[in-house]
Coordinates of C-alpha atoms in Angstrom, one line a residue:
Chain A
M1 CA 41.2 10.4 -46.1
V2 CA 44.4 12.5 -44.9
T3 CA 44.4 16.2 -46.7
E4 CA 46.7 17.9 -46.9
T5 CA 45.3 20.3 -46.1
F6 CA 44.6 19.5 -42.2
S7 CA 45.3 22.1 -39.8
L8 CA 44.4 21.4 -36.0
H9 CA 41.9 23.5 -34.8
A10 CA 44.2 26.7 -33.0
K11 CA 41.9 25.3 -29.4
L12 CA 43.3 21.3 -29.8
A13 CA 45.8 23.2 -30.2
A14 CA 46.7 25.3 -27.5
D15 CA 45.1 22.2 -24.8
T16 CA 48.0 19.5 -25.5
I17 CA 51.2 18.3 -26.4
S18 CA 51.6 17.1 -29.9
I19 CA 52.7 13.3 -29.0
G20 CA 53.7 12.4 -33.7
D21 CA 50.1 11.2 -36.9
L22 CA 49.5 7.9 -36.4
Q23 CA 48.7 7.0 -40.3
S24 CA 45.3 9.0 -39.8
S25 CA 45.2 10.7 -37.1
R26 CA 47.3 13.2 -35.5
L27 CA 48.1 11.8 -31.4
L28 CA 48.3 14.7 -28.7
L29 CA 48.3 14.0 -25.2
M30 CA 45.8 17.0 -22.9
N31 CA 48.6 19.0 -20.7
D32 CA 46.4 18.2 -17.5
A33 CA 48.9 16.0 -15.3
R34 CA 45.6 14.9 -13.3
Y35 CA 45.1 11.7 -15.8
A36 CA 46.3 10.6 -18.8
W37 CA 44.3 11.4 -21.6
L38 CA 45.3 11.4 -25.4
I39 CA 44.0 13.0 -28.4
L40 CA 43.3 11.3 -32.1
V41 CA 42.7 13.8 -33.9
P42 CA 41.7 12.5 -38.0
R43 CA 44.0 14.6 -40.7
C44 CA 41.0 15.5 -42.7
D45 CA 39.1 17.3 -43.3
Q46 CA 34.9 18.9 -43.2
V47 CA 33.8 15.3 -40.4
M48 CA 32.1 17.2 -37.4
D49 CA 31.2 13.6 -36.4
L50 CA 32.4 10.0 -36.0
D51 CA 29.3 8.4 -37.8
Q52 CA 30.1 11.1 -41.3
L53 CA 34.1 9.3 -42.2
T54 CA 33.7 6.5 -44.1
D55 CA 33.9 3.1 -44.2
D56 CA 37.7 2.9 -45.3
D57 CA 38.5 6.9 -43.4
R58 CA 36.7 4.6 -40.2
T59 CA 38.4 1.5 -39.8
A60 CA 41.7 3.6 -40.5
V61 CA 41.0 5.8 -37.7
W62 CA 39.9 3.0 -35.6
K63 CA 43.0 1.0 -36.6
D64 CA 44.8 4.5 -35.1
I65 CA 41.9 4.1 -31.8
M66 CA 42.9 0.4 -31.2
Q67 CA 47.1 1.4 -31.4
V68 CA 46.7 3.7 -28.9
S69 CA 44.3 2.2 -26.4
A70 CA 46.4 -1.0 -26.5
A71 CA 49.5 1.7 -26.1
L72 CA 47.7 3.3 -23.0
R73 CA 47.0 0.5 -21.2
A74 CA 50.4 -1.0 -21.0
L75 CA 52.4 2.2 -20.1
T76 CA 49.7 2.9 -17.3
N77 CA 47.3 0.0 -16.5
P78 CA 44.1 2.0 -15.7
F79 CA 41.4 0.4 -14.3
K80 CA 39.5 1.2 -17.8
L81 CA 39.1 3.0 -20.8
N82 CA 37.3 6.2 -21.9
I83 CA 36.5 6.7 -25.4
A84 CA 34.5 9.2 -27.4
A85 CA 34.1 11.8 -29.6
L86 CA 31.9 14.9 -28.3
G87 CA 33.5 17.6 -30.0
N88 CA 30.4 20.0 -29.0
Q89 CA 33.4 23.3 -28.3
V90 CA 35.3 22.2 -31.1
P91 CA 33.8 21.3 -33.9
Q92 CA 37.3 19.6 -35.9
L93 CA 36.5 15.9 -34.9
H94 CA 39.0 14.4 -31.8
I95 CA 38.6 11.0 -30.3
H96 CA 39.2 11.6 -26.0
I97 CA 41.1 8.0 -25.3
V98 CA 41.5 8.7 -21.4
A99 CA 43.1 6.0 -18.4
R100 CA 40.1 6.5 -15.8
N101 CA 41.6 5.3 -12.1
Q102 CA 38.8 4.8 -9.3
G103 CA 40.0 8.0 -7.5
D104 CA 42.0 9.8 -10.0
A105 CA 40.4 13.6 -10.3
A106 CA 36.7 13.4 -12.1
W107 CA 36.0 9.3 -10.8
P108 CA 33.7 8.2 -11.5
G109 CA 32.0 10.6 -13.5
P110 CA 33.2 11.9 -16.3
V111 CA 36.7 14.1 -17.0
W112 CA 35.4 17.2 -19.3
G113 CA 35.0 20.3 -17.3
V114 CA 36.0 19.2 -13.3
G115 CA 38.4 21.6 -11.6
N116 CA 41.1 22.5 -13.6
A117 CA 43.5 21.4 -15.8
E118 CA 47.1 20.9 -13.7
P119 CA 50.1 22.0 -16.6
Y120 CA 52.1 19.2 -16.5
D121 CA 55.7 19.0 -15.5
P122 CA 57.3 19.7 -18.9
N123 CA 60.4 16.5 -17.7
I124 CA 57.2 14.0 -16.9
A125 CA 55.4 15.3 -20.1
T126 CA 58.8 14.6 -22.4
T127 CA 58.6 11.5 -21.1
F128 CA 55.3 10.3 -21.1
V129 CA 55.6 11.7 -24.5
D130 CA 59.0 10.0 -25.5
D131 CA 57.4 7.2 -24.1
C132 CA 54.6 7.1 -25.6
R133 CA 56.2 7.3 -29.3
Q134 CA 58.0 4.3 -28.7
A135 CA 54.9 1.9 -27.1
L136 CA 53.7 3.2 -30.8
G137 CA 56.3 3.0 -33.0
L138 CA 57.3 7.0 -33.8
Chain B
M1 CA 29.1 -12.3 -30.2
V2 CA 26.0 -12.6 -29.1
T3 CA 25.4 -14.9 -25.8
E4 CA 22.8 -16.9 -24.1
T5 CA 23.9 -15.6 -20.7
F6 CA 23.4 -11.6 -21.6
S7 CA 21.3 -10.0 -19.0
L8 CA 21.6 -6.4 -19.1
H9 CA 22.3 -4.2 -16.2
A10 CA 20.3 -3.2 -13.4
K11 CA 20.9 0.3 -13.3
L12 CA 20.4 0.1 -17.4
A13 CA 17.5 -1.5 -16.9
A14 CA 15.9 1.2 -14.2
D15 CA 17.2 4.7 -15.7
T16 CA 15.6 3.4 -19.9
I17 CA 13.1 2.5 -22.3
S18 CA 13.8 -0.7 -24.1
I19 CA 13.6 0.1 -28.4
G20 CA 14.5 -3.4 -29.2
D21 CA 17.3 -6.2 -30.0
L22 CA 20.1 -5.0 -33.4
Q23 CA 21.7 -8.0 -35.0
S24 CA 24.3 -7.7 -31.6
S25 CA 23.5 -4.7 -29.4
R26 CA 20.6 -4.0 -26.7
L27 CA 19.2 0.3 -27.8
L28 CA 17.0 1.3 -24.8
L29 CA 15.9 5.3 -24.7
M30 CA 17.3 6.2 -22.2
N31 CA 14.3 8.2 -19.3
D32 CA 15.2 11.6 -20.0
A33 CA 12.8 14.0 -22.1
R34 CA 16.2 16.9 -22.1
Y35 CA 17.9 15.0 -25.0
A36 CA 17.1 12.4 -27.5
W37 CA 19.8 10.1 -25.8
L38 CA 19.9 6.0 -27.0
I39 CA 22.0 3.8 -25.4
L40 CA 23.4 1.0 -27.6
V41 CA 24.0 -2.0 -25.6
P42 CA 26.4 -4.5 -27.1
R43 CA 24.6 -8.2 -25.6
C44 CA 27.7 -9.7 -24.9
D45 CA 29.3 -10.3 -21.3
Q46 CA 32.5 -9.3 -19.8
V47 CA 34.0 -6.5 -22.1
M48 CA 34.5 -3.8 -20.1
D49 CA 35.9 -0.7 -23.3
L50 CA 35.8 -0.6 -26.3
D51 CA 38.7 -1.7 -27.2
Q52 CA 38.6 -5.4 -25.7
L53 CA 36.1 -6.5 -28.5
T54 CA 37.1 -8.9 -30.7
D55 CA 38.4 -7.3 -34.6
D56 CA 34.3 -9.6 -35.7
D57 CA 32.7 -8.1 -32.6
R58 CA 34.1 -4.2 -32.7
T59 CA 32.5 -5.2 -37.0
A60 CA 29.1 -5.9 -35.7
V61 CA 28.5 -2.9 -33.1
W62 CA 30.4 -0.1 -35.7
K63 CA 26.9 -1.9 -37.4
D64 CA 25.0 -0.8 -35.5
I65 CA 26.6 2.6 -34.2
M66 CA 25.8 3.3 -37.5
Q67 CA 22.2 2.4 -38.2
V68 CA 21.7 4.1 -34.9
S69 CA 23.4 7.2 -34.7
A70 CA 21.1 7.1 -39.2
A71 CA 18.0 6.6 -37.3
L72 CA 18.3 9.8 -35.0
R73 CA 19.9 12.0 -37.3
A74 CA 16.6 11.5 -40.3
L75 CA 14.6 11.4 -36.8
T76 CA 15.0 14.6 -34.9
N77 CA 18.1 16.6 -37.2
P78 CA 20.7 17.1 -34.0
F79 CA 23.5 20.2 -34.9
K80 CA 25.9 17.0 -34.0
L81 CA 25.9 13.4 -32.5
N82 CA 28.0 12.8 -29.1
I83 CA 29.0 8.8 -29.6
A84 CA 31.6 8.0 -25.7
A85 CA 32.2 4.9 -24.4
L86 CA 32.7 5.2 -20.6
G87 CA 31.0 2.6 -17.9
N88 CA 32.3 4.3 -14.9
Q89 CA 29.4 3.9 -13.4
V90 CA 28.4 1.3 -15.3
P91 CA 30.7 -1.8 -15.9
Q92 CA 29.0 -3.6 -18.5
L93 CA 29.5 -2.2 -21.6
H94 CA 27.6 0.4 -23.1
I95 CA 27.7 3.2 -26.4
H96 CA 25.7 6.6 -25.6
I97 CA 24.6 7.6 -28.4
V98 CA 23.1 11.7 -28.5
A99 CA 22.1 14.0 -29.7
R100 CA 23.5 16.9 -29.4
N101 CA 22.4 20.9 -30.0
Q102 CA 22.8 24.3 -29.3
G103 CA 21.5 25.3 -26.7
D104 CA 20.7 21.9 -25.1
A105 CA 19.8 21.2 -21.3
A106 CA 24.3 20.8 -21.5
W107 CA 24.9 22.5 -24.0
P108 CA 28.4 22.8 -25.0
G109 CA 29.2 20.7 -21.5
P110 CA 28.6 16.9 -21.7
V111 CA 24.9 15.7 -20.8
W112 CA 26.0 13.3 -18.4
G113 CA 26.1 14.4 -13.8
V114 CA 23.9 17.6 -15.2
G115 CA 21.2 18.0 -13.1
N116 CA 18.3 15.7 -12.6
A117 CA 16.5 13.2 -15.3
E118 CA 13.6 15.0 -16.8
P119 CA 11.6 11.8 -17.7
Y120 CA 9.2 12.0 -20.6
D121 CA 5.7 11.6 -20.5
P122 CA 5.1 8.2 -21.0
N123 CA 2.8 8.8 -24.5
I124 CA 6.2 10.6 -25.8
A125 CA 8.0 8.0 -25.0
T126 CA 6.0 5.0 -26.9
T127 CA 6.1 7.7 -29.9
F128 CA 9.7 8.4 -29.9
V129 CA 10.1 4.4 -28.8
D130 CA 7.9 3.8 -31.9
D131 CA 9.8 6.9 -33.8
C132 CA 12.9 4.7 -33.0
R133 CA 11.7 1.2 -34.2
Q134 CA 10.2 2.2 -37.7
A135 CA 13.7 4.2 -38.6
L136 CA 15.4 1.0 -37.6
G137 CA 13.2 -2.7 -38.8
L138 CA 12.1 -3.3 -35.6

């Protein structure tokens, strides 16, 4: 499924910090220190929604989702995970995996569109990205 | 995965109209005429998040998601589908499958927490539920 022509949508690039490439997806950290909020972008083209992936591609993307979910649980011990593919503002298929806790900035609502993102202190971001890479073997 | 002890969370029951049972999940219509908004509830217990399903259960739930997505696309021809498991307010695992269109009541934001639900006219709800059942072979 991975295509040579893959390129990350400009808005996703602007809003995130790159963690690295998993088997089928690029993994990003949303630059919003209010949540541990990861975004998986399958490195294929021309797909807007999860149900439009081929069976093989969906299996591969799910493997990445499971790996990232396990790492995020291990690193942040959240109350729960939100897993969602919306993409109303950025048409490139991307999957949000967000560690949620009771009392976080958006709780119990969804994280999208709540207040303004609070960019990470660069040192904290670097540490968290390194932790993610280590947990994922990147 | 389907358990004898499955029972639908009271809030999900109150907010929706039942369409029927697929292989692994109960399918519900959100009683909000602003969107074609379906909810799949895997008929198992003790699972809060998608990544906590066993491999077999996830495969079964994905089959249901694909079936429902195809039916919803065929019935409503949406601009895109939002597929999400949040569950911050209702802990029972449930997956939203929402047909989205440019200019709908929440566009381009997510549908949760936007204004108040507009309950269906009962005749329109009945027709849509029947259409869903027919599309899904229920």
